[in-house]
PDB file of C-alpha atoms in Angstrom:
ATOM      1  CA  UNK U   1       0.000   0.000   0.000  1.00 59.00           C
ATOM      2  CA  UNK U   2       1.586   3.745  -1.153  1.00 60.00           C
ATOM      3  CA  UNK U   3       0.047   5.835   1.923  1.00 62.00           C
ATOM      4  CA  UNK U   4       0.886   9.782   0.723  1.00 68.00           C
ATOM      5  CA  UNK U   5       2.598  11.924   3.804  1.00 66.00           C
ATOM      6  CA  UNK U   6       1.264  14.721   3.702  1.00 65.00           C
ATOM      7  CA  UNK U   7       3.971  16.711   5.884  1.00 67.00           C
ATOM      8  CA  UNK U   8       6.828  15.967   4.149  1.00 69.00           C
ATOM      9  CA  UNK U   9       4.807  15.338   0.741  1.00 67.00           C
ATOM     10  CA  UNK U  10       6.129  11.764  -0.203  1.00 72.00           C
ATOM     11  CA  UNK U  11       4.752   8.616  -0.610  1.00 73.00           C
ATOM     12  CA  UNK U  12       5.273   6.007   2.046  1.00 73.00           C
ATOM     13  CA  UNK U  13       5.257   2.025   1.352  1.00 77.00           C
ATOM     14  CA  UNK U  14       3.328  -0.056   4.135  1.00 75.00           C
ATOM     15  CA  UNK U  15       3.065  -3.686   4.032  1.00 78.00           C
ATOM     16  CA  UNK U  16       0.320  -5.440   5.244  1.00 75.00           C
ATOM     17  CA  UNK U  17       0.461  -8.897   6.411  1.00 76.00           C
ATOM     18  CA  UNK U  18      -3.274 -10.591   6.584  1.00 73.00           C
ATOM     19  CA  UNK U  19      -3.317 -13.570   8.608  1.00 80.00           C
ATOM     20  CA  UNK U  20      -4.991 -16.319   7.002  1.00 85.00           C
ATOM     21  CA  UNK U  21      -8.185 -17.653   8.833  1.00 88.00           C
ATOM     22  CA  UNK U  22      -8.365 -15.297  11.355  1.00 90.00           C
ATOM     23  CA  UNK U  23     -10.999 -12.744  11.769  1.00 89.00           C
ATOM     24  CA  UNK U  24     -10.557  -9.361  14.227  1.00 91.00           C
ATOM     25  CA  UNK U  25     -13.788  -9.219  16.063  1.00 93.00           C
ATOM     26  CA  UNK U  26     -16.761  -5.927  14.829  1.00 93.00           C
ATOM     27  CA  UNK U  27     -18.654  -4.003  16.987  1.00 94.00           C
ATOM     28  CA  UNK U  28     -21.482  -6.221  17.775  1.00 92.00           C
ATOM     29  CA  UNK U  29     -20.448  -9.166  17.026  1.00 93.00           C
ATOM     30  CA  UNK U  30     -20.245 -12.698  18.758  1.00 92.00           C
ATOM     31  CA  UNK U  31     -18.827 -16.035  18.248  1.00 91.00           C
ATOM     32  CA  UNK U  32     -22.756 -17.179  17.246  1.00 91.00           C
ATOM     33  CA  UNK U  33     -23.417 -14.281  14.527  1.00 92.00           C
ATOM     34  CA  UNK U  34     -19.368 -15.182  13.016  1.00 91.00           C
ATOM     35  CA  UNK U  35     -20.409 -19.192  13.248  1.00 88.00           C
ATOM     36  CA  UNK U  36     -23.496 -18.309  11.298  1.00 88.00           C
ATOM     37  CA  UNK U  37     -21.749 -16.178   8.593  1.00 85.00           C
ATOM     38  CA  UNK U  38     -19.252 -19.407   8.047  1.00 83.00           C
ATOM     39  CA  UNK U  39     -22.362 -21.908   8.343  1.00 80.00           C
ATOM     40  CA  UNK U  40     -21.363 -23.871  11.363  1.00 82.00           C
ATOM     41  CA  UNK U  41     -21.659 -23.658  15.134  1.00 83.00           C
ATOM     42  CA  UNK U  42     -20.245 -21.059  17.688  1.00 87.00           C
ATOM     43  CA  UNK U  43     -18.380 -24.281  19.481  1.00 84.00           C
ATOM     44  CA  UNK U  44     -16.340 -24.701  16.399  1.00 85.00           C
ATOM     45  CA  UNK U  45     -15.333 -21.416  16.129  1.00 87.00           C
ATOM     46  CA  UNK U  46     -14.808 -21.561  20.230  1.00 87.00           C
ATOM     47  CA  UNK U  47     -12.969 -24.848  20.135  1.00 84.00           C
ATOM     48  CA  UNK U  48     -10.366 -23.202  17.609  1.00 86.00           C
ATOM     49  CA  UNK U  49      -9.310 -20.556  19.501  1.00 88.00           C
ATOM     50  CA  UNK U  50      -8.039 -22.689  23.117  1.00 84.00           C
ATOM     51  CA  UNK U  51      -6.977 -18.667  24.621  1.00 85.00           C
ATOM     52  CA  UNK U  52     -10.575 -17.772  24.711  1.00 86.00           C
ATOM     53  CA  UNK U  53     -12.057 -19.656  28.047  1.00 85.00           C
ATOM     54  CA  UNK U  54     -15.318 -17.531  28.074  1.00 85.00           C
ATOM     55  CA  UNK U  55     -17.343 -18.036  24.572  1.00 84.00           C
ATOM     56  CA  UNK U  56     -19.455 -14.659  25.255  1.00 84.00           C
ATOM     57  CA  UNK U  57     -16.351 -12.628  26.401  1.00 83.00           C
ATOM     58  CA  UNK U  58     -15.050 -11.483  23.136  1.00 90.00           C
ATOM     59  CA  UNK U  59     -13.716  -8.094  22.450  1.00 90.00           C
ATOM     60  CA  UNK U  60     -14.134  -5.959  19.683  1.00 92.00           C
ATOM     61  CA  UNK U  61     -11.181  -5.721  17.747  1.00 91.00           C
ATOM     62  CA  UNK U  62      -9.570  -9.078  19.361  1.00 92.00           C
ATOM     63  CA  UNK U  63      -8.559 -11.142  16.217  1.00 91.00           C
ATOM     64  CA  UNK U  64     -10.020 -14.765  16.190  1.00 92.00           C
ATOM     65  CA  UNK U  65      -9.305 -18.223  14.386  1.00 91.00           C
ATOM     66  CA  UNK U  66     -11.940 -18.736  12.504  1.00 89.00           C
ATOM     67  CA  UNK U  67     -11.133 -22.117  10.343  1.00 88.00           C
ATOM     68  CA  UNK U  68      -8.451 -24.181  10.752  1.00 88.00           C
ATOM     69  CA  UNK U  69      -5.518 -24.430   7.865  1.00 90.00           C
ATOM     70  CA  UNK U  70      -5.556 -27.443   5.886  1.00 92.00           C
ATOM     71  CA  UNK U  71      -2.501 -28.179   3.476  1.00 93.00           C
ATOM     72  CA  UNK U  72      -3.751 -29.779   0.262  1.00 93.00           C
ATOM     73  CA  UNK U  73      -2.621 -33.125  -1.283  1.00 92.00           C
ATOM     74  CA  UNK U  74      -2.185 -34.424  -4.447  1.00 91.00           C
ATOM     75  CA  UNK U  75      -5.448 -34.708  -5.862  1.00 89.00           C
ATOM     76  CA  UNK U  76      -7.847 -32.714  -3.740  1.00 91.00           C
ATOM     77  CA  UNK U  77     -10.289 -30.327  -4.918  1.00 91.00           C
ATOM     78  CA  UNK U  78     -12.461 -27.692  -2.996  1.00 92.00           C
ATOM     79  CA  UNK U  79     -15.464 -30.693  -3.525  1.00 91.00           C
ATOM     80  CA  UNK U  80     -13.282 -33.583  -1.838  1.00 91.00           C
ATOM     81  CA  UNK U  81     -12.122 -31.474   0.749  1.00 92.00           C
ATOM     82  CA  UNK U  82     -15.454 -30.302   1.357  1.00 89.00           C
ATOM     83  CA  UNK U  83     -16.861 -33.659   1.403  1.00 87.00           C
ATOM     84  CA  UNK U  84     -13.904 -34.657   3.681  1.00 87.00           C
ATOM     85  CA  UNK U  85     -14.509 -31.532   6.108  1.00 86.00           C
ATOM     86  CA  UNK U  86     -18.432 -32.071   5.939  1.00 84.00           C
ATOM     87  CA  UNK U  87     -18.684 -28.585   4.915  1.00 85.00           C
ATOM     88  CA  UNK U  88     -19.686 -26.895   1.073  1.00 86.00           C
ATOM     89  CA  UNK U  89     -17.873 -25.575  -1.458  1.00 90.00           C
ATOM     90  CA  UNK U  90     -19.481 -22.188  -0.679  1.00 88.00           C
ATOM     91  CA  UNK U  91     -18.329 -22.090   2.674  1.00 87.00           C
ATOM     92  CA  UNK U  92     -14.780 -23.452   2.169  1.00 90.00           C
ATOM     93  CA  UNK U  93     -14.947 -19.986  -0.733  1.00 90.00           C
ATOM     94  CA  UNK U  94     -16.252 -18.299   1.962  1.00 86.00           C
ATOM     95  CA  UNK U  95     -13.547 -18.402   3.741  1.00 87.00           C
ATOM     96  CA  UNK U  96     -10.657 -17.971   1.153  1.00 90.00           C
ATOM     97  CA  UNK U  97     -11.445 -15.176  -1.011  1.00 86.00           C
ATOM     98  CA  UNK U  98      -8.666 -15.792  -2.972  1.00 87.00           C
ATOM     99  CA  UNK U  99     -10.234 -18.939  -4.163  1.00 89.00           C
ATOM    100  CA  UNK U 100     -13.474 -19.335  -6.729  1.00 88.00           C
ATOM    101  CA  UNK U 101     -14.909 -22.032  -7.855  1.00 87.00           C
ATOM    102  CA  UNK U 102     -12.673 -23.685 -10.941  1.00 86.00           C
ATOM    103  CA  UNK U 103      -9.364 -22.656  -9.111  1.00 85.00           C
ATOM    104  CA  UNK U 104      -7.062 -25.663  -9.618  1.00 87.00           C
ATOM    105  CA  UNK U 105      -5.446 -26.686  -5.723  1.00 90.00           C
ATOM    106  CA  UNK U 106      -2.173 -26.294  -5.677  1.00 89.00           C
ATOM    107  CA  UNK U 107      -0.302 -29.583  -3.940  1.00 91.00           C
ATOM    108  CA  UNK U 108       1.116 -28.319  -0.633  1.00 91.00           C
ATOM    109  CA  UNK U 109      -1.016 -25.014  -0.788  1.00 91.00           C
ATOM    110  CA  UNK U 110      -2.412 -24.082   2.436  1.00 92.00           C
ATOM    111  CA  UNK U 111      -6.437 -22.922   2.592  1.00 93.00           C
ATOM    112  CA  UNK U 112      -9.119 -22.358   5.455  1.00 92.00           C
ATOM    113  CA  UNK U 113     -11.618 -25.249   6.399  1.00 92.00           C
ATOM    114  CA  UNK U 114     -14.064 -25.006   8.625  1.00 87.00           C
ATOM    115  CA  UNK U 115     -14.999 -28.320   9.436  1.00 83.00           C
ATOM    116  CA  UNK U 116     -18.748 -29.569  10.487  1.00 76.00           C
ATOM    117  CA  UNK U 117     -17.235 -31.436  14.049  1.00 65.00           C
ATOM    118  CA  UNK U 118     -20.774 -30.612  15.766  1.00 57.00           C
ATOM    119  CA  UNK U 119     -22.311 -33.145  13.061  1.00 60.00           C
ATOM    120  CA  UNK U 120     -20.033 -36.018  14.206  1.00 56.00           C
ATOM    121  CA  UNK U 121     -19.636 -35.209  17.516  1.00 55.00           C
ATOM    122  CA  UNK U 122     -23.480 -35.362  18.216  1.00 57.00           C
ATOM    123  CA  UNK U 123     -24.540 -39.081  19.493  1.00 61.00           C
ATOM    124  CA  UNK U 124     -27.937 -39.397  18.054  1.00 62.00           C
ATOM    125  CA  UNK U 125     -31.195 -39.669  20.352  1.00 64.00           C
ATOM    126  CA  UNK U 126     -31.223 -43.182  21.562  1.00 63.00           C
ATOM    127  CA  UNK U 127     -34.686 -44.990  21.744  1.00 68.00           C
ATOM    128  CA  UNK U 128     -36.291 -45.116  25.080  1.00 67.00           C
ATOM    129  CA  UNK U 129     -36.029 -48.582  27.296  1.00 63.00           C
ATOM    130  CA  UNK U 130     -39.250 -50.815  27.390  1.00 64.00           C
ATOM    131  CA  UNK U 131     -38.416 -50.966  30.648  1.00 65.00           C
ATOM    132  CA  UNK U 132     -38.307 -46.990  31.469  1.00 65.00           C
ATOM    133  CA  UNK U 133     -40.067 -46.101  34.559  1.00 63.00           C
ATOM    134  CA  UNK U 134     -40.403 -42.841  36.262  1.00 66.00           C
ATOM    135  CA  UNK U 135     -37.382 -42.542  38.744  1.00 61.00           C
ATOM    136  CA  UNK U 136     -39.638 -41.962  41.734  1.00 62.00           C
ATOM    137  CA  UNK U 137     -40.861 -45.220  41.108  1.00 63.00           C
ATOM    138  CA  UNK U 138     -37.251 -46.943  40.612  1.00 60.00           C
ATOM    139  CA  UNK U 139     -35.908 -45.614  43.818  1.00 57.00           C
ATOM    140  CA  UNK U 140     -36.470 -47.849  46.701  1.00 57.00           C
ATOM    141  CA  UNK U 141     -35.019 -45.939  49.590  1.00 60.00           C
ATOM    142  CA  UNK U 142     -32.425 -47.932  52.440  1.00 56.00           C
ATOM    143  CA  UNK U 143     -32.631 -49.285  55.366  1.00 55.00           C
ATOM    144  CA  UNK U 144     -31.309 -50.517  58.045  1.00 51.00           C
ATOM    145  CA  UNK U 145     -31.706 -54.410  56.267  1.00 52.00           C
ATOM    146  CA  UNK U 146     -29.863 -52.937  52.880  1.00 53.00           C
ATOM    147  CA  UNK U 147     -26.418 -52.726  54.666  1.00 57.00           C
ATOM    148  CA  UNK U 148     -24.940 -56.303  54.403  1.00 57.00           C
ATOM    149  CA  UNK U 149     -22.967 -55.310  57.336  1.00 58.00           C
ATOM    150  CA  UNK U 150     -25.474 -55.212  59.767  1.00 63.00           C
ATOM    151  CA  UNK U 151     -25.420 -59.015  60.675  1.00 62.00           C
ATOM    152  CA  UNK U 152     -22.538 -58.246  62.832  1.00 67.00           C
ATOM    153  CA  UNK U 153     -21.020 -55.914  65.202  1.00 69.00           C
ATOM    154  CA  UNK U 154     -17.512 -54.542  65.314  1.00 71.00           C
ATOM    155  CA  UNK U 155     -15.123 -53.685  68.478  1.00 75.00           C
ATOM    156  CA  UNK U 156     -12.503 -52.395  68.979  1.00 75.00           C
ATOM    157  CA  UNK U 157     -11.927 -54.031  72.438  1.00 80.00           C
ATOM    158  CA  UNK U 158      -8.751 -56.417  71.632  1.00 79.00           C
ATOM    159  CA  UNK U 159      -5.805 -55.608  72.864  1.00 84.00           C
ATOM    160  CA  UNK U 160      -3.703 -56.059  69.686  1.00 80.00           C
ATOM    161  CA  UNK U 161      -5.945 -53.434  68.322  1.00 74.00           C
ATOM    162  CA  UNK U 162      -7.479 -56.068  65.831  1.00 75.00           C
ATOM    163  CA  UNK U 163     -11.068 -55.833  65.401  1.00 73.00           C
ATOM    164  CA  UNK U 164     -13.519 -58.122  66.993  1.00 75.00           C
ATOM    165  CA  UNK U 165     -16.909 -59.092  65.264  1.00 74.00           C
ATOM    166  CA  UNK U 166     -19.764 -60.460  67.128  1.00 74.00           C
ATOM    167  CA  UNK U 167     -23.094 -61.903  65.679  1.00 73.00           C
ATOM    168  CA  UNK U 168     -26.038 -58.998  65.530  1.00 71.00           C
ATOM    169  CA  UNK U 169     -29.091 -61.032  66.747  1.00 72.00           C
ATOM    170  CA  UNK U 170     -31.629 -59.037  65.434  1.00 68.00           C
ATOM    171  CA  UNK U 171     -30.492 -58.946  62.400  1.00 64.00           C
ATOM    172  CA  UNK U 172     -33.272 -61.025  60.197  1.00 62.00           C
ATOM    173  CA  UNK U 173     -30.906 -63.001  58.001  1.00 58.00           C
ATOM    174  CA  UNK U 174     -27.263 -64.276  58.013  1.00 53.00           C
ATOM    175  CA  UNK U 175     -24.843 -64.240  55.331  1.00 53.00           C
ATOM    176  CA  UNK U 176     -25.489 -67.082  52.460  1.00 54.00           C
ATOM    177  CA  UNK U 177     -23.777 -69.896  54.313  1.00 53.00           C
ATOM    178  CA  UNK U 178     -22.446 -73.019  52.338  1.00 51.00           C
ATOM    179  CA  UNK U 179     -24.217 -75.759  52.665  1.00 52.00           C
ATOM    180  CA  UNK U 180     -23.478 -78.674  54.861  1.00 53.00           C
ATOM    181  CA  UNK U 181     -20.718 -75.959  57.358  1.00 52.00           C
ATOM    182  CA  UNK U 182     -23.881 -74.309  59.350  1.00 50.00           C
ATOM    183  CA  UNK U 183     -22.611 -72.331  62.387  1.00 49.00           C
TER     184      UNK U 183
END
């Protein structure tokens, strides 16, 4: 870019470096309205960009990863990789303007893809048991009987400081017991 000075009436040369799939953030914006604009999900854009912990708290002006750079192999084309990304041709253009639709991939060039990961990271609704119940009715609550270690007692009376069980006789039922060795 020739930027005119206008003090010492020259011309100045700037270079400008654009990052490729990044986006600074406009007034107004969040990661929900930039998701839609790339037709995907806020959670991609949020899950490429591991320095922002808060998905509501960006700034304007704060420059964000928006797709994720893909270098292209032997063979690809903007439909394979789109079918490989689970994303369209219009969004993978979308998100490299210097792309159109007949442009001939480069091997080894790199390009922006934003990749549908919400699709295959959803596990689809499962069917419901023939055996669902409310869970009011599948709670039982405990009692005392529940505990299998209620049958017996524990001290702490020997003197080696080992513990010493004694038969609870109240308790309704003793541990299974083999058969033929009753006590």
């Amino acid at each position: 870019i020739v930027v005119p000075d206008s003090a010492n009436h020259t011309m100045r040369c700037i270079t400008v470096t654009v990052l490729q799939c990044r986006k600074c953030v406009a007034p107004g914006e969040s990661l929900d309205s930039i998701a839609r604009l790339l037709g995907t999900h806020w959670r991609v854009i949020w899950s490429t960009n591991p320095g922002l912990l808060d998905p509501t708290g960006i700034q304007e002006g704060q420059a964000i990863t928006t797709a994720l750079k893909y270098a292209t192999k032997s063979g690809d084309s903007l439909a394979s990789i789109a079918m490989r990304f689970g994303t369209s041709v219009q969004i993978l253009l979308s998100v490299n303007p210097t792309l159109s639709a007949d442009s001939v991939l480069a091997t080894g060039g790199v390009m922006c893809v934003v990749p549908d990961v919400v699709r295959y990271d959803m596990c689809p609704e499962q069917p419901r048991s023939s055996t669902w119940e409310p869970l009011d009715e599948q709670y039982v609550e405990p009692d005392y009987f529940d505990n299998p270690y209620n049958w017996e007692y524990v001290a702490w009376t020997d003197p080696r400081g080992q513990p010493v069980k004694e038969k609870n006789i109240d308790y309704p039922q003793l541990p299974a017991q083999v058969v033929g060795q009753q006590p």
